[in-house]
Coordinates of N, CA and C and ligand atoms in Angstrom, one line a residue:
X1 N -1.8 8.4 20.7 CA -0.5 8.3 20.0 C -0.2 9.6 19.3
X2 N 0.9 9.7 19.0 CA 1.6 11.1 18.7 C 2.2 10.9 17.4
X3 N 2.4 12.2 16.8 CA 3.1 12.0 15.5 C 4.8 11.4 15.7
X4 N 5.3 11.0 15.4 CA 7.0 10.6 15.5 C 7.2 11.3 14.4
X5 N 7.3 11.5 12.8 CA 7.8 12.1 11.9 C 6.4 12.2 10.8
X6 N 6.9 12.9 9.5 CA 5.9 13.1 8.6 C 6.5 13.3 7.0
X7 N 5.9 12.6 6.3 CA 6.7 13.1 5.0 C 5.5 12.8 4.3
X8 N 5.4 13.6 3.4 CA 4.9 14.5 2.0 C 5.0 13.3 0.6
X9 N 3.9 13.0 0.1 CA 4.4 12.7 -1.0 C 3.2 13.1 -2.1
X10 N 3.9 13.7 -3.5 CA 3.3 14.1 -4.6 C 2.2 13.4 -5.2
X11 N 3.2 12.1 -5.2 CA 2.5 11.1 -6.6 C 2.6 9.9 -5.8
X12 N 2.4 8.5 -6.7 CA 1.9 7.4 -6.6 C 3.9 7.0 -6.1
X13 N 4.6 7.6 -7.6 CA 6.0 7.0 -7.1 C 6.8 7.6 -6.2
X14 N 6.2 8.7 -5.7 CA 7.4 9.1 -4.4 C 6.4 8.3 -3.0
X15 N 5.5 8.2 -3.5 CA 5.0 7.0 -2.0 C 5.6 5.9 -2.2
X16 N 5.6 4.9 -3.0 CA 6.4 3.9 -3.5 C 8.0 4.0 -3.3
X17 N 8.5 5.2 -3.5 CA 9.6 5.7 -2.8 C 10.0 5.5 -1.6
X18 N 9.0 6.4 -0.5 CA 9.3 6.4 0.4 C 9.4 4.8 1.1
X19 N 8.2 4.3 0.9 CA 8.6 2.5 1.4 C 9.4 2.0 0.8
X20 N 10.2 2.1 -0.5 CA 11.3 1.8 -1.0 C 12.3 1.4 0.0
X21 N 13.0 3.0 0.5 CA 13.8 3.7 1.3 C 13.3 2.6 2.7
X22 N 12.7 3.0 3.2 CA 11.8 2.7 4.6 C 12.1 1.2 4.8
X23 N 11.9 0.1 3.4 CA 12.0 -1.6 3.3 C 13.7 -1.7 4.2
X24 N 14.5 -0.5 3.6 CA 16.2 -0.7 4.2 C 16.1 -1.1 5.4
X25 N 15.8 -0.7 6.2 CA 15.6 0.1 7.5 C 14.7 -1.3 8.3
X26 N 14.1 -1.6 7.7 CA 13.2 -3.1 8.2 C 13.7 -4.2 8.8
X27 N 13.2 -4.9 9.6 CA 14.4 -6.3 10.3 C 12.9 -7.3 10.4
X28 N 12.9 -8.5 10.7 CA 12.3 -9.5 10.3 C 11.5 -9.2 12.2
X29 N 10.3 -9.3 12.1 CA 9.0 -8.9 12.7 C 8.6 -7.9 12.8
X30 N 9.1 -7.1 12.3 CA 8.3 -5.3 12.3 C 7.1 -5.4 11.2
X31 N 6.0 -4.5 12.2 CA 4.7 -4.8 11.8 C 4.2 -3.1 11.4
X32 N 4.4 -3.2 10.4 CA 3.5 -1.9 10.1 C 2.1 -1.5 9.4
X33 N 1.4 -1.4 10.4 CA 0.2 -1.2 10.6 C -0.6 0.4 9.4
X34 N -0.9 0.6 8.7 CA -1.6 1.4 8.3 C -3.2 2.0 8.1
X35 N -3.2 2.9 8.2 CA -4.3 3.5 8.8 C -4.7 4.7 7.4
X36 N -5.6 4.4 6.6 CA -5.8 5.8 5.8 C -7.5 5.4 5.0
X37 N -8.1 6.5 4.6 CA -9.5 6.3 3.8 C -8.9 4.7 2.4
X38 N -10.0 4.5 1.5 CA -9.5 3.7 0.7 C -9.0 5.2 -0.4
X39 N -7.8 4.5 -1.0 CA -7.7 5.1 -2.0 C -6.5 6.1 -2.0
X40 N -6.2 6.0 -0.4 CA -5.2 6.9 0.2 C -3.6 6.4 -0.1
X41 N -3.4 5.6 -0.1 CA -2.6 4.5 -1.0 C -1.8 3.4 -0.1
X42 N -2.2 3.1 0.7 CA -2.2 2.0 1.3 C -1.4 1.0 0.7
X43 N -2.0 0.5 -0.7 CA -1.2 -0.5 -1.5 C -0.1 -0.1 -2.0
X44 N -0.4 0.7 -2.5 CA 1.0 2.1 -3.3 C 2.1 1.7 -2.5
X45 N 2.0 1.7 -1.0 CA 2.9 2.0 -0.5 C 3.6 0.2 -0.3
X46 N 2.3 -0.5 -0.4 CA 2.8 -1.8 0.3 C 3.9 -2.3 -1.4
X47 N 3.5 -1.9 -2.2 CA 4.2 -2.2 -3.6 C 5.8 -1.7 -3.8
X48 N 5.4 -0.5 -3.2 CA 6.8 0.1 -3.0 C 8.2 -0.7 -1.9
X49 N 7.2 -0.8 -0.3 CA 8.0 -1.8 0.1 C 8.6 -3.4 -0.2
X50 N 7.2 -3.9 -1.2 CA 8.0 -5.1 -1.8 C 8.9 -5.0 -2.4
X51 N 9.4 -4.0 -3.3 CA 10.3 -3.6 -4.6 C 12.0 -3.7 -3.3
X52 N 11.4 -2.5 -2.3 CA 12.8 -2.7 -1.4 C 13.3 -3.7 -0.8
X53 N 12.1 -4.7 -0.8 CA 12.8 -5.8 -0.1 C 13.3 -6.9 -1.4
X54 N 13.4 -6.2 -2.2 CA 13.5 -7.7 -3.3 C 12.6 -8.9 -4.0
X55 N 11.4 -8.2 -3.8 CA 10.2 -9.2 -3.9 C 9.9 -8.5 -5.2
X56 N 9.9 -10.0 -6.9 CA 9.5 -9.5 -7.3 C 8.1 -9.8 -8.0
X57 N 7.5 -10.4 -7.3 CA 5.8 -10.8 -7.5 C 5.4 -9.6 -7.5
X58 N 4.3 -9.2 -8.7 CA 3.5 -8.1 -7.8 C 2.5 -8.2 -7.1
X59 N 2.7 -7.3 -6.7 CA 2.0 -7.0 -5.0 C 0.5 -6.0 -5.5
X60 N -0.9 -6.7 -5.3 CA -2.0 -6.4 -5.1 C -2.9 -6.5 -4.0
X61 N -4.2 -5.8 -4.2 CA -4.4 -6.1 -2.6 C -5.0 -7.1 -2.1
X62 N -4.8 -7.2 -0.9 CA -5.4 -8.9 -0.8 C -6.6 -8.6 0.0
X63 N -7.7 -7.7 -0.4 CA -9.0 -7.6 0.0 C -9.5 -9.0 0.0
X64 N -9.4 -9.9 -0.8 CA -10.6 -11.1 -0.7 C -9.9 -12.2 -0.2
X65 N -8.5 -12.3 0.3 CA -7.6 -13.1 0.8 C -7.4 -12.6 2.4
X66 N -7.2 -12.0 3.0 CA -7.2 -11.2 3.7 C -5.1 -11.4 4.2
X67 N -4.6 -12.6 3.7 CA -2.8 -12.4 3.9 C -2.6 -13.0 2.6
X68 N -1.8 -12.3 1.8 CA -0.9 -12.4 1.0 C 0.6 -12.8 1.6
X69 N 1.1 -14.0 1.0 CA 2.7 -14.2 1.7 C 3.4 -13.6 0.2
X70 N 4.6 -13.1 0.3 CA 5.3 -13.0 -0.5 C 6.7 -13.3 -0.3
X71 N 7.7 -14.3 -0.8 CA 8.7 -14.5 -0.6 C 10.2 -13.5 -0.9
X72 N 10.9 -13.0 0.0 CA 11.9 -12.2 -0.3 C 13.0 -12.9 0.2
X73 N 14.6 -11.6 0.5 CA 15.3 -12.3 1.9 C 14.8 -12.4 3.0
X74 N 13.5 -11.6 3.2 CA 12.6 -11.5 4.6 C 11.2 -11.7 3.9
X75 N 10.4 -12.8 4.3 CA 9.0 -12.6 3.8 C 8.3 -11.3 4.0
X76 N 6.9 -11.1 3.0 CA 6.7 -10.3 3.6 C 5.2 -10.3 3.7
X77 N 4.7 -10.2 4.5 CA 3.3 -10.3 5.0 C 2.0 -9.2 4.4
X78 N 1.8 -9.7 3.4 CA 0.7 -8.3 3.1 C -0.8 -8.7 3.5
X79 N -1.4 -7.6 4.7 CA -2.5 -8.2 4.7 C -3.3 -7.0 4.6
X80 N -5.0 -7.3 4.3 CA -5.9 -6.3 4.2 C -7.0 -6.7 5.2
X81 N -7.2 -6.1 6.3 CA -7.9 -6.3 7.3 C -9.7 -5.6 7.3
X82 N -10.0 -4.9 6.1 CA -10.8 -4.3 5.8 C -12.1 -5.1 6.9
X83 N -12.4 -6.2 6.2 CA -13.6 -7.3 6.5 C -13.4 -7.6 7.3
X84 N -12.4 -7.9 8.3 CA -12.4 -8.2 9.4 C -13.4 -7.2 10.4
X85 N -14.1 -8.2 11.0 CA -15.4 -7.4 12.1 C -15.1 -7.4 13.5
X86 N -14.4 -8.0 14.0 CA -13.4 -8.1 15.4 C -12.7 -9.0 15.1
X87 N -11.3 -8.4 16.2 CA -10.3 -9.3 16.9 C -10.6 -10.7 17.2
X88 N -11.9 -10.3 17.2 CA -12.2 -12.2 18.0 C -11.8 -13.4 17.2
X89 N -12.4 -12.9 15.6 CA -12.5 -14.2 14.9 C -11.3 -14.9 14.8
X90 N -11.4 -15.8 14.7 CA -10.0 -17.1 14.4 C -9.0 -16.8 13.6
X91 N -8.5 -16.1 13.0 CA -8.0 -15.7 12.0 C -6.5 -16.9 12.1
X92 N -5.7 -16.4 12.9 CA -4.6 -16.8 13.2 C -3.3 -15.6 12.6
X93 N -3.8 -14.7 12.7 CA -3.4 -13.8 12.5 C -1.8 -13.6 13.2
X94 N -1.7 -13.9 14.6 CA -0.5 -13.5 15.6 C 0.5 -14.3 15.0
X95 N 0.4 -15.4 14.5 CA 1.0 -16.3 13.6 C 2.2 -15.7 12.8
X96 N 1.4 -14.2 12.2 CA 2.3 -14.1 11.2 C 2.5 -12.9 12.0
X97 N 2.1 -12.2 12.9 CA 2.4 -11.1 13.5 C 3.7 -11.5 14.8
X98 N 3.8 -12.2 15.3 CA 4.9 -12.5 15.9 C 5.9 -13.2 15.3
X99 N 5.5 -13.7 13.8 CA 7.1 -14.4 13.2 C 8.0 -14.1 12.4
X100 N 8.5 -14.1 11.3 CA 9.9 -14.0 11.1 C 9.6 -13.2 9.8
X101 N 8.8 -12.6 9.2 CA 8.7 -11.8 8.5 C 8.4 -10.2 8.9
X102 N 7.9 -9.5 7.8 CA 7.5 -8.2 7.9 C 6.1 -8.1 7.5
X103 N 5.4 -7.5 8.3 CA 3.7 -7.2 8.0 C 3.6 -6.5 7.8
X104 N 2.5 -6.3 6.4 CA 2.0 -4.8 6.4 C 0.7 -5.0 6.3
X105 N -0.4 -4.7 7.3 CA -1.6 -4.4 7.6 C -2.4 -3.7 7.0
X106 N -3.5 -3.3 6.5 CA -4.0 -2.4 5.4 C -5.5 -2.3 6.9
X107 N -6.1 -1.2 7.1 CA -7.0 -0.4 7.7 C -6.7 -2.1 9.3
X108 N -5.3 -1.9 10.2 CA -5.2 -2.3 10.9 C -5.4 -2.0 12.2
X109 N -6.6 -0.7 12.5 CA -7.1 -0.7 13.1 C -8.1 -1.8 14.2
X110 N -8.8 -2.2 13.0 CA -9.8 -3.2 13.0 C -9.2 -4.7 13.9
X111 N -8.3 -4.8 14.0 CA -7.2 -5.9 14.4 C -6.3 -5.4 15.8
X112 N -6.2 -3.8 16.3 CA -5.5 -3.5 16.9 C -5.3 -4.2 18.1
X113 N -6.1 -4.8 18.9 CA -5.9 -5.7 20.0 C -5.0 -6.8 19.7
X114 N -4.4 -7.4 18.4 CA -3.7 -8.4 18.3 C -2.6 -7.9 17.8
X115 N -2.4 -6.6 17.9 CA -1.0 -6.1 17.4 C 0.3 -5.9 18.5
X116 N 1.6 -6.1 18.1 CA 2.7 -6.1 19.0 C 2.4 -5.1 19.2
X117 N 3.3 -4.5 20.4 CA 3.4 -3.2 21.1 C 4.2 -2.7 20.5
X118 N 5.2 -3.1 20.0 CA 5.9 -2.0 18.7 C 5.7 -2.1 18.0
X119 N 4.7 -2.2 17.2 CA 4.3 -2.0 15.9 C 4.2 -0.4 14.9
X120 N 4.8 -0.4 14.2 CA 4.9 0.7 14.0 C 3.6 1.5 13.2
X121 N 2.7 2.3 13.4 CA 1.8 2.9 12.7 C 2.5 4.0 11.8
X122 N 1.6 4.1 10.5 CA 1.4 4.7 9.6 C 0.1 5.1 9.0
X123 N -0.1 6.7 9.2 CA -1.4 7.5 8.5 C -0.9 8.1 7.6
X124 N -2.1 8.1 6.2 CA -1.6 8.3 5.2 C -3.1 9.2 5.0
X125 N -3.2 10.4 5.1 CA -3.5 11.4 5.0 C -3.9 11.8 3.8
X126 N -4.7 12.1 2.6 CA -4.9 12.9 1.5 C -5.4 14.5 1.7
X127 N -4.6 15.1 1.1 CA -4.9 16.8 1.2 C -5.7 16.9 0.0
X128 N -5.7 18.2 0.5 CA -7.2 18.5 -0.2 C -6.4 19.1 -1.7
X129 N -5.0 18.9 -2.1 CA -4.8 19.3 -3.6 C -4.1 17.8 -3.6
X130 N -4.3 16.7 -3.5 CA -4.2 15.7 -3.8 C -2.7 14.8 -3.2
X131 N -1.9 15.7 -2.1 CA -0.6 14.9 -1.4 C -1.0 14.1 -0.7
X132 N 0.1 13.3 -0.5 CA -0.7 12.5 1.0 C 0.3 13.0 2.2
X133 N 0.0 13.6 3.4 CA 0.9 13.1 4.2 C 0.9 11.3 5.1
X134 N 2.4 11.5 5.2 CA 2.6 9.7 5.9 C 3.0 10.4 7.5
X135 N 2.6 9.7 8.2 CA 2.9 10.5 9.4 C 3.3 8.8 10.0
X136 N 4.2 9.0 11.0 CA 4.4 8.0 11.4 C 3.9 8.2 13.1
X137 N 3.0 7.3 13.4 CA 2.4 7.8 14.7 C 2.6 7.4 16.0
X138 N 3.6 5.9 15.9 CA 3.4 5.7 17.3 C 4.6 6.3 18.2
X139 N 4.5 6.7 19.7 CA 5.8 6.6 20.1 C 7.0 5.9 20.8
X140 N 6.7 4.2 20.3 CA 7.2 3.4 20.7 C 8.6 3.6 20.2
X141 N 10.0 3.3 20.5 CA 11.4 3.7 20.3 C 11.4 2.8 19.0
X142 N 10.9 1.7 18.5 CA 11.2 1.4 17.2 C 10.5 2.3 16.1
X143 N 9.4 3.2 16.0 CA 9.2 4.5 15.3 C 9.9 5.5 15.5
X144 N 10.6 5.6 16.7 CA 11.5 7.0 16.6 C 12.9 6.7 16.0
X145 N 13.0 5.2 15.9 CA 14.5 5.1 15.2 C 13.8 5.0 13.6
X146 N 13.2 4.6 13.5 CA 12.7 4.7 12.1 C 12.7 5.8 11.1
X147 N 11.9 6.7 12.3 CA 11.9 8.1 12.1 C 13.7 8.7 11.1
X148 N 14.5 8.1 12.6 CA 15.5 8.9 12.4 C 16.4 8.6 11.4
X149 N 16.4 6.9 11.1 CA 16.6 6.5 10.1 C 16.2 7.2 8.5
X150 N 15.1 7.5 8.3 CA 14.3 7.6 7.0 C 14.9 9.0 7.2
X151 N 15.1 10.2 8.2 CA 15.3 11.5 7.9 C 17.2 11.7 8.2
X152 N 17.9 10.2 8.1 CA 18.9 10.4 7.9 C 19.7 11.1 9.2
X153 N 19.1 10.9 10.2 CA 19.8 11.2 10.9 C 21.1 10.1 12.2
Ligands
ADP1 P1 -5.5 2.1 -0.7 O1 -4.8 0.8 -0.6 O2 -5.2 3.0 0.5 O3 -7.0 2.0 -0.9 P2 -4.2 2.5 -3.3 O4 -2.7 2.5 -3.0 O5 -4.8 1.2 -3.8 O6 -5.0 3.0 -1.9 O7 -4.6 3.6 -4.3 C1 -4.1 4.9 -4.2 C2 -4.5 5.7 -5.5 O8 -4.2 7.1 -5.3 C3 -3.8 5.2 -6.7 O9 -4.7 5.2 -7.8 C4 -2.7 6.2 -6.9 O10 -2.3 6.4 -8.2 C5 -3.3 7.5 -6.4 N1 -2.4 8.5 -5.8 C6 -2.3 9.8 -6.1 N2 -1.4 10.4 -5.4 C7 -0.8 9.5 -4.6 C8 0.2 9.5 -3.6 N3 0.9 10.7 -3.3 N4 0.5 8.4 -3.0 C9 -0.1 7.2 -3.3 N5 -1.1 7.1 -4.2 C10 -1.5 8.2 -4.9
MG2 MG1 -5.5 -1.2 -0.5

């Protein structure tokens, strides 16, 4: 998989930003998958997209839950796939991955066999003076409209 776009962010709130922005742009089954060390801000970002979608629970991580539902105009699916040890187990995961909300997957690697094919990925990168880049990676046509969306084009 390839980069599709990349954006930079300083702090905690221009990540939160960016998923702000990014929630617009969203339609009910888009699954975005993220990929980064702990700490990289993974939640940061999932916080931010709740905020865009109108959700105003806050949003923590659901390490020991493994799906958080959150009610919006569009639900929205927060999950942390950390402990998850294979695809195999029963989760019932596709449930929420093929239904009527928005997912956001935390280290959804671990799960990738049960992911749509347009699912959109996100790496969240930390530099070595403390940015993150967000690179958006897959090249399925729902990441390159995303892309082009978020860069305004
Ligand atoms: P993860 O879910 O990936 O483990 P979190 O979002 O829980 O990460 O934590 C990210 C941490 O990094 C927070 O403490 C946040 O304040 C800090 N941070 C510093 N710079 C940034 C940035 N550019 N984007 C997101 N978080 C950042
Ligand atoms: Mg997290």
């Amino acid at each position: 998989m390839r980069e599709a776009c990349c954006f930079i962010t300083r702090n905690e709130r221009e990540t939160r930003g960016l998923a702000l922005r990014m929630a617009k742009f969203l339609k009910r089954g888009d699954v975005l998958a993220l990929e980064g060390d702990l700490g990289a801000g993974k939640t940061t970002f999932a916080q931010g997209l709740a905020e865009g979608l109108g959700i105003e629970q806050k949003v923590d991580s659901p390490t020991f839950t493994i799906v958080k539902e959150y009610g919006g105009q569009i639900p929205l699916y927060h999950m942390d796939v950390y402990r998850v040890e294979s695809p195999d187990e029963e989760l019932g995961l596709e449930e929420y991955f093929y239904g009527d909300g928005i997912c956001l997957v935390e280290w959804a690697s671990r799960v990738k066999p049960l992911l749509p094919e347009e699912t959109v990925w996100l790496r969240l990168l930390v530099q070595a003076n403390g940015d993150r880049h967000i690179q958006l990676i897959s090249m399925h046509p729902r990441s390159m409209r995303l892309c082009k969306e978020l860069e305004g084009k």
